[in-house]
Every structure is written in structure tokens, then in C-alpha cells.
Amino acid sequence: MATGLQVDERVFVPTSTLDKEVQSPSAFFQTRVLAIEGRSARVDVGGGDTELVATSKCQRNIGIGIFAVGDLESESVLIDPLSKSVLQFARLLSSDDYVFFHRLRSVAEFAAIWRLYHANYSHVVIVGHGNGSAMKFGVDGWVGARDLEDAIDLDGVGVKCFVNLSCQLGKAAFGKPFSDFGACHSFIAPFHSVHGAVASHFAQSFLIYNLLHGETQKVAFRHARQWVAGATSFRMWRDGEMITDG
């Protein structure tokens, strides 16, 4: 959800919230704010028509960056199918212009991609392997959260919502320092090992509640855990603190 909206800002609103049937290649309609009226924004829906939409339903950016972190061992049986399932769902949720998929095996690759494209993302989904305190990169081996800080916290990087589907990275050893990065608004990851199908379902549910339904990240997280079988192990961190565990 976008806070502090201003007149003439570009926003995305879910087409399902509009009374008028609009032409859009995705579940979102790109428009501009004409006026702020209380907790609602009056937006242009074309043809000289306007509608009031709750500001909680408005998004400044709906860019979804998906990173498949290969380990050279389980890529074909887990990393690829899991990341592709999230990718195809994201393409249903938004147009291809706002969905970005990257396959990598080293921290250096991650840093190079992040430096070029970070401005495109509002949400970052990471698929890989975790052991509670580190994430596995095929080239670099096990890498802790602090070892990723220089790659992520670049000047001018806006805050993102990170959903890491790697096992056990919701534990304090990884989640606490990662969530304290300047570029991280929220960090979500499983506390225990998680089945790939559950991880995919959780990520999709969270994005639906957060983006399509316009729920806050905290509420969307709670609903995703509630409705996805086996997703109760996921944890959410913000500013170095676990803000909710259900």
C-alpha cells in the first residue's frame, strides 16, 4: 500500500476494486491520483470518468523480482520448478513489464544484477537453500546475511519486501540482521524446513493479499500463514525484530 500519496502521482490499483471495466494487461490498472479525499484517492479511469479508491489499495510500484539461487545440485528438482511456479503466478498477477526473473549462483552475480535493476522491484522473492544462518550459493557456498549487506544496501535503493523461500532463514541468525538492512522493509522466511509446494503456495498467497487485496504486509503475512497448509513456520522480521509469528 502507498502512504502519503500526492496529487498527480502515478499509482497502480487492482482492477477488481473498480466499478468501471477498464482495459489492462494485468490485474492492475495504472492511473494517476486526481485528488485525496480522506482515506481515499480519486483516480482517473479513462473516458473522463473518475472513481474513489481506498489509498490502502494503491501501489506506487508492483515490480516483482524473482531470484533463483542455484546450488549446482538440486536446481532441476527444486530450485527451477519452485522459482518458475512463482514466476508464472507473478505473470498472471502483473504484466511482464513488472516481473523480473534472474538465475544466479554467486554473490557477485547477485550484486551485479541488484545494482542494475533494484529500482524495478517493490517485492523480492528469493528461492534457494538455507541452513538457519546462511544461504547456499553454488559458487560461494554458505553465505551469511551480513555478507550480503554490501550487495544490497547501495545508495539510492528504496525499501523492499523480501520473501525468502529458503529453509530455516526465518531464524534470528539470518532474519534479524537481514531485516535491519536499509533496503529491507520486511523480511519473510520459513523458520523450519519447508516443502517446495508449500513455499510456492505461501508466496503466491502473500502477494495476493498484499498487492491484489491491498492488505498491509503484516496482515497479508498473517492471512497467508492462516490459509496455506504447512505455512505456519514462516516468520516475519522488520528492523531487526520479529514483528509477528502468527
Tab-separated table of C-alpha atoms in Angstrom:
chain	number	residue	atom	x	y	z
A	1	MET	CA	0.000	0.000	0.000
A	2	ALA	CA	1.158	3.527	-0.728
A	3	THR	CA	1.288	6.054	2.100
A	4	GLY	CA	1.444	9.834	1.757
A	5	LEU	CA	0.007	9.880	-1.754
A	6	GLN	CA	0.135	13.166	-3.612
A	7	VAL	CA	-1.973	14.574	-6.422
A	8	ASP	CA	-0.636	13.637	-9.891
A	9	GLU	CA	1.273	10.612	-8.580
A	10	ARG	CA	1.220	7.505	-10.736
A	11	VAL	CA	-0.336	4.526	-8.965
A	12	PHE	CA	-1.498	1.004	-9.661
A	13	VAL	CA	-4.898	-0.130	-8.414
A	14	PRO	CA	-6.412	-3.634	-8.609
A	15	THR	CA	-8.921	-3.786	-11.449
A	16	SER	CA	-11.220	-5.770	-9.146
A	17	THR	CA	-11.704	-2.661	-6.974
A	18	LEU	CA	-13.013	-0.530	-9.855
A	19	ASP	CA	-16.666	-0.276	-10.813
A	20	LYS	CA	-15.785	0.543	-14.398
A	21	GLU	CA	-14.442	-2.193	-16.626
A	22	VAL	CA	-11.018	-0.994	-17.715
A	23	GLN	CA	-8.563	-2.332	-20.258
A	24	SER	CA	-5.443	-3.659	-18.563
A	25	PRO	CA	-2.980	-6.457	-19.426
A	26	SER	CA	-2.787	-7.477	-15.769
A	27	ALA	CA	-4.757	-7.497	-12.534
A	28	PHE	CA	-3.711	-3.861	-12.012
A	29	PHE	CA	-4.684	-0.636	-13.720
A	30	GLN	CA	-2.109	2.118	-13.994
A	31	THR	CA	-3.562	5.562	-13.421
A	32	ARG	CA	-2.898	8.838	-11.630
A	33	VAL	CA	-4.190	10.469	-8.481
A	34	LEU	CA	-6.517	13.392	-9.143
A	35	ALA	CA	-7.362	14.222	-5.521
A	36	ILE	CA	-7.044	12.894	-1.982
A	37	GLU	CA	-10.339	12.619	-0.138
A	38	GLY	CA	-9.859	11.371	3.387
A	39	ARG	CA	-8.513	7.829	3.215
A	40	SER	CA	-9.372	7.507	-0.461
A	41	ALA	CA	-7.789	8.666	-3.685
A	42	ARG	CA	-9.807	9.844	-6.651
A	43	VAL	CA	-8.243	8.317	-9.746
A	44	ASP	CA	-8.701	8.637	-13.490
A	45	VAL	CA	-10.306	5.523	-15.014
A	46	GLY	CA	-10.476	6.822	-18.574
A	47	GLY	CA	-13.130	8.343	-20.769
A	48	GLY	CA	-13.458	11.319	-18.454
A	49	ASP	CA	-14.578	9.066	-15.583
A	50	THR	CA	-13.122	9.003	-12.080
A	51	GLU	CA	-13.517	6.712	-9.082
A	52	LEU	CA	-12.653	6.762	-5.403
A	53	VAL	CA	-10.259	4.017	-4.323
A	54	ALA	CA	-9.027	3.399	-0.794
A	55	THR	CA	-5.413	4.531	-0.532
A	56	SER	CA	-4.628	1.133	1.013
A	57	LYS	CA	-5.408	-0.406	-2.378
A	58	CYS	CA	-2.992	1.868	-4.256
A	59	GLN	CA	0.574	0.815	-5.026
A	60	ARG	CA	3.355	3.077	-6.278
A	61	ASN	CA	5.252	0.125	-7.688
A	62	ILE	CA	4.299	-3.503	-8.300
A	63	GLY	CA	7.653	-4.751	-9.517
A	64	ILE	CA	8.381	-8.345	-8.520
A	65	GLY	CA	11.993	-9.536	-8.684
A	66	ILE	CA	12.473	-13.311	-8.505
A	67	PHE	CA	15.962	-14.656	-7.814
A	68	ALA	CA	16.713	-18.365	-8.289
A	69	VAL	CA	19.941	-19.050	-6.385
A	70	GLY	CA	21.424	-22.244	-7.805
A	71	ASP	CA	23.435	-24.739	-5.773
A	72	LEU	CA	24.654	-26.970	-8.677
A	73	GLU	CA	22.956	-29.979	-7.055
A	74	SER	CA	19.193	-29.600	-6.683
A	75	GLU	CA	18.435	-26.983	-9.306
A	76	SER	CA	16.466	-29.233	-11.659
A	77	VAL	CA	14.326	-30.858	-8.963
A	78	LEU	CA	13.654	-27.930	-6.606
A	79	ILE	CA	15.115	-24.513	-7.407
A	80	ASP	CA	13.907	-24.382	-11.024
A	81	PRO	CA	10.348	-25.677	-10.547
A	82	LEU	CA	9.799	-23.587	-7.407
A	83	SER	CA	11.107	-20.365	-8.933
A	84	LYS	CA	9.202	-20.982	-12.179
A	85	SER	CA	5.952	-21.558	-10.302
A	86	VAL	CA	6.352	-18.191	-8.566
A	87	LEU	CA	7.345	-16.583	-11.860
A	88	GLN	CA	4.300	-17.837	-13.756
A	89	PHE	CA	1.997	-16.735	-10.950
A	90	ALA	CA	3.604	-13.281	-10.910
A	91	ARG	CA	3.000	-13.030	-14.657
A	92	LEU	CA	-0.695	-13.703	-14.044
A	93	LEU	CA	-0.776	-11.086	-11.308
A	94	SER	CA	1.062	-8.390	-13.238
A	95	SER	CA	2.200	-7.756	-16.790
A	96	ASP	CA	5.641	-8.911	-17.904
A	97	ASP	CA	6.898	-5.324	-17.748
A	98	TYR	CA	6.819	-5.538	-13.953
A	99	VAL	CA	8.107	-9.079	-13.415
A	100	PHE	CA	11.842	-9.797	-13.422
A	101	PHE	CA	13.446	-13.251	-13.214
A	102	HIS	CA	17.142	-13.809	-12.520
A	103	ARG	CA	19.066	-17.096	-12.239
A	104	LEU	CA	22.427	-16.902	-10.454
A	105	ARG	CA	24.982	-18.907	-8.488
A	106	SER	CA	27.244	-16.348	-6.827
A	107	VAL	CA	27.086	-13.283	-4.622
A	108	ALA	CA	28.944	-11.337	-7.312
A	109	GLU	CA	26.165	-12.098	-9.824
A	110	PHE	CA	23.548	-11.085	-7.297
A	111	ALA	CA	25.352	-7.804	-6.614
A	112	ALA	CA	25.705	-7.007	-10.322
A	113	ILE	CA	22.035	-7.700	-11.064
A	114	TRP	CA	20.883	-5.784	-7.985
A	115	ARG	CA	22.983	-2.757	-8.907
A	116	LEU	CA	21.366	-2.581	-12.342
A	117	TYR	CA	17.734	-3.412	-11.606
A	118	HIS	CA	16.912	-2.779	-7.926
A	119	ALA	CA	14.758	0.246	-8.778
A	120	ASN	CA	12.307	-2.037	-10.580
A	121	TYR	CA	11.389	-4.091	-7.512
A	122	SER	CA	8.867	-3.474	-4.773
A	123	HIS	CA	8.859	-7.162	-3.803
A	124	VAL	CA	11.783	-9.579	-3.974
A	125	VAL	CA	11.265	-13.346	-3.882
A	126	ILE	CA	14.394	-15.445	-3.352
A	127	VAL	CA	14.481	-19.198	-3.975
A	128	GLY	CA	17.369	-21.261	-2.675
A	129	HIS	CA	18.673	-23.344	0.213
A	130	GLY	CA	19.180	-22.191	3.794
A	131	ASN	CA	20.531	-23.752	6.967
A	132	GLY	CA	19.292	-21.262	9.565
A	133	SER	CA	22.249	-18.900	9.499
A	134	ALA	CA	23.316	-18.821	5.854
A	135	MET	CA	22.119	-19.247	2.283
A	136	LYS	CA	23.839	-21.543	-0.193
A	137	PHE	CA	25.306	-20.185	-3.426
A	138	GLY	CA	26.638	-22.703	-5.954
A	139	VAL	CA	29.917	-20.805	-6.375
A	140	ASP	CA	30.461	-19.279	-2.930
A	141	GLY	CA	28.998	-21.959	-0.656
A	142	TRP	CA	27.188	-20.881	2.520
A	143	VAL	CA	26.800	-17.102	2.804
A	144	GLY	CA	25.512	-15.282	5.910
A	145	ALA	CA	23.188	-12.284	5.916
A	146	ARG	CA	25.913	-9.756	6.748
A	147	ASP	CA	27.913	-10.986	3.761
A	148	LEU	CA	25.055	-9.813	1.535
A	149	GLU	CA	24.752	-6.356	3.057
A	150	ASP	CA	27.246	-4.628	0.759
A	151	ALA	CA	25.491	-6.070	-2.289
A	152	ILE	CA	22.009	-4.938	-1.208
A	153	ASP	CA	22.448	-1.683	0.709
A	154	LEU	CA	23.527	0.581	-2.128
A	155	ASP	CA	22.985	4.331	-2.212
A	156	GLY	CA	19.539	5.187	-3.508
A	157	VAL	CA	17.988	1.766	-3.004
A	158	GLY	CA	14.374	2.073	-1.867
A	159	VAL	CA	12.955	-0.268	0.754
A	160	LYS	CA	11.665	-3.623	-0.480
A	161	CYS	CA	9.646	-6.502	0.868
A	162	PHE	CA	11.815	-9.645	0.793
A	163	VAL	CA	10.252	-13.107	0.750
A	164	ASN	CA	12.984	-15.723	1.026
A	165	LEU	CA	11.684	-19.254	0.458
A	166	SER	CA	14.908	-20.951	1.602
A	167	CYS	CA	14.538	-23.322	4.555
A	168	GLN	CA	15.169	-22.019	8.097
A	169	LEU	CA	16.162	-18.468	7.148
A	170	GLY	CA	13.352	-17.084	9.287
A	171	LYS	CA	15.544	-17.821	12.310
A	172	ALA	CA	17.200	-14.938	14.129
A	173	ALA	CA	20.705	-15.738	12.886
A	174	PHE	CA	19.699	-14.716	9.358
A	175	GLY	CA	16.361	-12.909	9.595
A	176	LYS	CA	17.368	-10.445	12.298
A	177	PRO	CA	20.406	-8.904	10.539
A	178	PHE	CA	18.847	-9.062	7.065
A	179	SER	CA	15.710	-7.236	8.186
A	180	ASP	CA	17.911	-4.465	9.581
A	181	PHE	CA	19.317	-3.624	6.139
A	182	GLY	CA	18.387	-0.156	4.918
A	183	ALA	CA	16.868	-1.650	1.756
A	184	CYS	CA	14.631	-4.061	3.666
A	185	HIS	CA	11.145	-3.037	4.764
A	186	SER	CA	10.117	-6.557	5.746
A	187	PHE	CA	11.843	-9.941	5.620
A	188	ILE	CA	9.764	-13.127	5.473
A	189	ALA	CA	11.168	-16.650	5.502
A	190	PRO	CA	10.422	-20.121	6.911
A	191	PHE	CA	11.623	-20.945	10.429
A	192	HIS	CA	11.845	-24.674	9.710
A	193	SER	CA	12.351	-26.721	6.576
A	194	VAL	CA	9.504	-26.180	4.120
A	195	HIS	CA	8.210	-28.241	1.211
A	196	GLY	CA	8.620	-26.577	-2.167
A	197	ALA	CA	4.890	-26.763	-2.922
A	198	VAL	CA	4.059	-25.075	0.393
A	199	ALA	CA	6.672	-22.396	-0.239
A	200	SER	CA	5.196	-21.636	-3.661
A	201	HIS	CA	1.641	-21.510	-2.330
A	202	PHE	CA	2.684	-19.230	0.535
A	203	ALA	CA	4.485	-16.752	-1.750
A	204	GLN	CA	1.504	-16.603	-4.102
A	205	SER	CA	-0.965	-16.135	-1.248
A	206	PHE	CA	1.095	-13.380	0.338
A	207	LEU	CA	1.306	-11.469	-2.947
A	208	ILE	CA	-2.446	-11.795	-3.494
A	209	TYR	CA	-3.290	-10.460	-0.036
A	210	ASN	CA	-0.664	-7.713	-0.111
A	211	LEU	CA	-0.912	-6.470	-3.698
A	212	LEU	CA	-4.286	-7.533	-5.027
A	213	HIS	CA	-6.299	-7.095	-1.822
A	214	GLY	CA	-4.276	-4.116	-0.637
A	215	GLU	CA	-3.554	-5.508	2.834
A	216	THR	CA	-0.536	-4.339	4.791
A	217	GLN	CA	2.416	-6.671	4.665
A	218	LYS	CA	1.833	-7.749	8.247
A	219	VAL	CA	-1.848	-8.573	7.696
A	220	ALA	CA	-1.118	-10.262	4.348
A	221	PHE	CA	1.550	-12.358	6.052
A	222	ARG	CA	-0.850	-13.442	8.770
A	223	HIS	CA	-3.549	-14.382	6.261
A	224	ALA	CA	-1.104	-16.332	4.083
A	225	ARG	CA	0.061	-18.334	7.101
A	226	GLN	CA	-3.511	-18.918	8.173
A	227	TRP	CA	-4.803	-20.226	4.842
A	228	VAL	CA	-1.804	-22.114	3.445
A	229	ALA	CA	-1.439	-25.641	4.825
A	230	GLY	CA	2.010	-26.152	6.338
A	231	ALA	CA	2.967	-22.455	6.190
A	232	THR	CA	2.840	-21.858	9.948
A	233	SER	CA	6.620	-21.994	10.244
A	234	PHE	CA	7.084	-18.739	8.312
A	235	ARG	CA	8.308	-15.748	10.301
A	236	MET	CA	8.329	-12.019	9.559
A	237	TRP	CA	11.126	-9.646	10.600
A	238	ARG	CA	11.369	-5.859	10.449
A	239	ASP	CA	14.145	-3.532	11.665
A	240	GLY	CA	15.901	-6.400	13.430
A	241	GLU	CA	12.804	-7.521	15.331
A	242	MET	CA	10.411	-10.379	14.780
A	243	ILE	CA	7.198	-8.399	14.492
A	244	THR	CA	4.841	-11.365	14.415
A	245	ASP	CA	4.859	-15.125	14.489
A	246	GLY	CA	1.166	-15.547	13.880
